[in-house]
GROMACS .gro file of C-alpha atoms in nm:
model
  186
    1UNK     CA    1   0.000   0.000   0.000
    2UNK     CA    2   0.308   0.227   0.010
    3UNK     CA    3   0.387   0.466  -0.272
    4UNK     CA    4   0.704   0.384  -0.471
    5UNK     CA    5   0.882   0.682  -0.314
    6UNK     CA    6   0.788   0.581   0.041
    7UNK     CA    7   0.887   0.219  -0.034
    8UNK     CA    8   1.226   0.334  -0.166
    9UNK     CA    9   1.284   0.550   0.140
   10UNK     CA   10   1.187   0.258   0.365
   11UNK     CA   11   1.445   0.041   0.188
   12UNK     CA   12   1.710   0.309   0.243
   13UNK     CA   13   1.618   0.325   0.612
   14UNK     CA   14   1.629  -0.055   0.633
   15UNK     CA   15   1.979  -0.045   0.481
   16UNK     CA   16   2.086   0.211   0.742
   17UNK     CA   17   1.947   0.003   1.028
   18UNK     CA   18   2.112  -0.315   0.898
   19UNK     CA   19   2.441  -0.126   0.864
   20UNK     CA   20   2.417   0.001   1.221
   21UNK     CA   21   2.370  -0.358   1.339
   22UNK     CA   22   2.662  -0.501   1.141
   23UNK     CA   23   2.464  -0.696   0.882
   24UNK     CA   24   2.655  -0.842   0.585
   25UNK     CA   25   2.710  -0.602   0.296
   26UNK     CA   26   2.510  -0.824   0.063
   27UNK     CA   27   2.197  -0.787   0.279
   28UNK     CA   28   2.238  -0.412   0.298
   29UNK     CA   29   2.303  -0.387  -0.077
   30UNK     CA   30   1.976  -0.572  -0.148
   31UNK     CA   31   1.790  -0.285   0.020
   32UNK     CA   32   2.001  -0.017  -0.146
   33UNK     CA   33   1.912  -0.164  -0.485
   34UNK     CA   34   1.549  -0.084  -0.405
   35UNK     CA   35   1.621   0.264  -0.263
   36UNK     CA   36   1.654   0.586  -0.463
   37UNK     CA   37   2.009   0.717  -0.507
   38UNK     CA   38   2.111   0.983  -0.256
   39UNK     CA   39   2.475   1.070  -0.342
   40UNK     CA   40   2.575   0.879  -0.030
   41UNK     CA   41   2.948   0.792  -0.010
   42UNK     CA   42   2.879   0.520   0.250
   43UNK     CA   43   2.620   0.355   0.024
   44UNK     CA   44   2.863   0.375  -0.267
   45UNK     CA   45   3.141   0.207  -0.068
   46UNK     CA   46   2.907  -0.063   0.057
   47UNK     CA   47   2.774  -0.135  -0.293
   48UNK     CA   48   3.129  -0.172  -0.426
   49UNK     CA   49   3.215  -0.420  -0.150
   50UNK     CA   50   2.899  -0.619  -0.219
   51UNK     CA   51   2.979  -0.624  -0.591
   52UNK     CA   52   3.332  -0.751  -0.529
   53UNK     CA   53   3.192  -1.030  -0.313
   54UNK     CA   54   2.935  -1.117  -0.579
   55UNK     CA   55   3.213  -1.138  -0.841
   56UNK     CA   56   3.426  -1.351  -0.611
   57UNK     CA   57   3.138  -1.594  -0.570
   58UNK     CA   58   3.080  -1.613  -0.947
   59UNK     CA   59   2.766  -1.399  -0.956
   60UNK     CA   60   2.883  -1.157  -1.227
   61UNK     CA   61   2.530  -1.049  -1.331
   62UNK     CA   62   2.451  -0.958  -0.971
   63UNK     CA   63   2.775  -0.760  -0.949
   64UNK     CA   64   2.678  -0.572  -1.266
   65UNK     CA   65   2.339  -0.477  -1.119
   66UNK     CA   66   2.500  -0.362  -0.796
   67UNK     CA   67   2.767  -0.156  -0.975
   68UNK     CA   68   2.513   0.004  -1.208
   69UNK     CA   69   2.322   0.109  -0.896
   70UNK     CA   70   2.646   0.238  -0.742
   71UNK     CA   71   2.697   0.467  -1.042
   72UNK     CA   72   2.363   0.628  -0.958
   73UNK     CA   73   2.509   0.743  -0.624
   74UNK     CA   74   2.704   1.010  -0.818
   75UNK     CA   75   3.059   0.910  -0.724
   76UNK     CA   76   3.337   1.169  -0.718
   77UNK     CA   77   3.554   1.188  -1.030
   78UNK     CA   78   3.826   0.983  -0.858
   79UNK     CA   79   3.577   0.715  -0.760
   80UNK     CA   80   3.401   0.728  -1.098
   81UNK     CA   81   3.696   0.601  -1.301
   82UNK     CA   82   3.753   0.307  -1.065
   83UNK     CA   83   3.384   0.225  -1.049
   84UNK     CA   84   3.348   0.239  -1.427
   85UNK     CA   85   3.641  -0.002  -1.463
   86UNK     CA   86   3.494  -0.239  -1.205
   87UNK     CA   87   3.161  -0.232  -1.388
   88UNK     CA   88   3.330  -0.302  -1.723
   89UNK     CA   89   3.523  -0.594  -1.578
   90UNK     CA   90   3.206  -0.734  -1.419
   91UNK     CA   91   3.027  -0.700  -1.753
   92UNK     CA   92   3.318  -0.885  -1.916
   93UNK     CA   93   3.287  -1.169  -1.665
   94UNK     CA   94   2.911  -1.176  -1.723
   95UNK     CA   95   2.972  -1.203  -2.098
   96UNK     CA   96   2.782  -0.882  -2.176
   97UNK     CA   97   2.856  -0.718  -2.512
   98UNK     CA   98   2.866  -0.367  -2.363
   99UNK     CA   99   3.178  -0.456  -2.162
  100UNK     CA  100   3.420  -0.344  -2.435
  101UNK     CA  101   3.272   0.005  -2.461
  102UNK     CA  102   3.244   0.040  -2.085
  103UNK     CA  103   3.612  -0.055  -2.048
  104UNK     CA  104   3.706   0.194  -2.323
  105UNK     CA  105   3.516   0.465  -2.132
  106UNK     CA  106   3.699   0.367  -1.812
  107UNK     CA  107   4.037   0.393  -1.986
  108UNK     CA  108   3.952   0.740  -2.110
  109UNK     CA  109   3.876   0.871  -1.760
  110UNK     CA  110   4.157   0.690  -1.575
  111UNK     CA  111   4.478   0.879  -1.504
  112UNK     CA  112   4.667   0.595  -1.336
  113UNK     CA  113   4.896   0.432  -1.596
  114UNK     CA  114   4.911   0.076  -1.457
  115UNK     CA  115   4.533   0.073  -1.418
  116UNK     CA  116   4.490   0.192  -1.779
  117UNK     CA  117   4.707  -0.096  -1.901
  118UNK     CA  118   4.509  -0.348  -1.694
  119UNK     CA  119   4.182  -0.206  -1.833
  120UNK     CA  120   4.324  -0.229  -2.187
  121UNK     CA  121   4.393  -0.598  -2.128
  122UNK     CA  122   4.030  -0.646  -2.021
  123UNK     CA  123   3.903  -0.444  -2.317
  124UNK     CA  124   4.116  -0.653  -2.551
  125UNK     CA  125   3.964  -0.966  -2.399
  126UNK     CA  126   3.612  -0.829  -2.439
  127UNK     CA  127   3.674  -0.746  -2.805
  128UNK     CA  128   3.832  -1.088  -2.860
  129UNK     CA  129   3.524  -1.254  -2.708
  130UNK     CA  130   3.310  -1.063  -2.960
  131UNK     CA  131   3.525  -1.183  -3.250
  132UNK     CA  132   3.660  -0.832  -3.308
  133UNK     CA  133   4.019  -0.950  -3.338
  134UNK     CA  134   4.163  -0.649  -3.522
  135UNK     CA  135   4.007  -0.408  -3.271
  136UNK     CA  136   4.145  -0.621  -2.990
  137UNK     CA  137   4.497  -0.613  -3.135
  138UNK     CA  138   4.479  -0.235  -3.178
  139UNK     CA  139   4.383  -0.183  -2.812
  140UNK     CA  140   4.654  -0.421  -2.693
  141UNK     CA  141   4.918  -0.273  -2.926
  142UNK     CA  142   4.840   0.073  -2.789
  143UNK     CA  143   4.891  -0.052  -2.433
  144UNK     CA  144   5.214  -0.228  -2.533
  145UNK     CA  145   5.340   0.095  -2.690
  146UNK     CA  146   5.378   0.232  -2.336
  147UNK     CA  147   5.600  -0.026  -2.161
  148UNK     CA  148   5.665   0.202  -1.863
  149UNK     CA  149   5.295   0.185  -1.776
  150UNK     CA  150   5.308  -0.175  -1.656
  151UNK     CA  151   5.531  -0.427  -1.485
  152UNK     CA  152   5.686  -0.724  -1.665
  153UNK     CA  153   5.406  -0.960  -1.569
  154UNK     CA  154   5.136  -0.733  -1.710
  155UNK     CA  155   5.345  -0.668  -2.022
  156UNK     CA  156   5.369  -1.044  -2.076
  157UNK     CA  157   4.991  -1.079  -2.036
  158UNK     CA  158   4.935  -0.798  -2.286
  159UNK     CA  159   5.177  -0.963  -2.531
  160UNK     CA  160   5.011  -1.302  -2.498
  161UNK     CA  161   4.668  -1.147  -2.552
  162UNK     CA  162   4.801  -0.957  -2.853
  163UNK     CA  163   4.937  -1.280  -3.002
  164UNK     CA  164   4.605  -1.458  -2.946
  165UNK     CA  165   4.404  -1.179  -3.113
  166UNK     CA  166   4.647  -1.102  -3.393
  167UNK     CA  167   4.666  -1.470  -3.485
  168UNK     CA  168   4.317  -1.426  -3.635
  169UNK     CA  169   4.424  -1.124  -3.846
  170UNK     CA  170   4.610  -1.259  -4.152
  171UNK     CA  171   4.801  -0.941  -4.236
  172UNK     CA  172   4.951  -0.931  -3.885
  173UNK     CA  173   5.131  -1.264  -3.913
  174UNK     CA  174   5.477  -1.103  -3.917
  175UNK     CA  175   5.400  -0.900  -3.601
  176UNK     CA  176   5.265  -1.215  -3.432
  177UNK     CA  177   5.589  -1.401  -3.500
  178UNK     CA  178   5.798  -1.110  -3.369
  179UNK     CA  179   5.587  -1.078  -3.051
  180UNK     CA  180   5.616  -1.454  -2.993
  181UNK     CA  181   5.995  -1.432  -3.014
  182UNK     CA  182   5.998  -1.134  -2.775
  183UNK     CA  183   5.770  -1.311  -2.530
  184UNK     CA  184   5.984  -1.625  -2.534
  185UNK     CA  185   6.297  -1.413  -2.478
  186UNK     CA  186   6.142  -1.236  -2.182
   0.00000   0.00000   0.00000
C-alpha cells in the first residue's frame, strides 16, 4: 500500500538500520538496490564491496546490477573512473557485449597508468570474445606501446593477448611471430 517513493525511502532506512547492526554487505546492498540514489558515499562504498563479493562468488550479473546502482550514487571523479572499470570488468565476466565500450570509457577517464594498461587488457579480452580480433589487437598494441605503464608480468599478459588476437588477423602474421619471439625471450 506504500507509494514507490515511500517504499524506496523505507528500503534506504532498512539499509541504514542493517548497517548500524553489522549486517553483511550483501543484505544491505539488497535494500540499497530498491532505494533511490542519494549521493551517499557510504552507500557507494558498501555497494562496491557487495559487488566484489558477488564477483568472487561467481555472480557476475549480480555484481553488474549492484555496480550500475552504485553509479547512480554520483561518485566523485576519482571514484568514478575506478567504479566504471569495475563495472566493465564485471560485464566482461558476465559475458555482456557492452563490456568493451564500458572498459574503453573507463580507460579514457583513468589517469593511473598501470590501471589503464590493466583495463586495456580487459578491453582486448572483451573485443576478442566478440570476435573483433583487429580491434582487440589495436587496443593491446596501444597498451604495449607504453612499456613504462606496466610491470613485466602485465606486459607479458598484454603480449600473450596480442598474439592470441592477432593470430586471427592474416596481415599481422609477421608481427605475431615477432611478438612470440619477444615473449619467449622475456
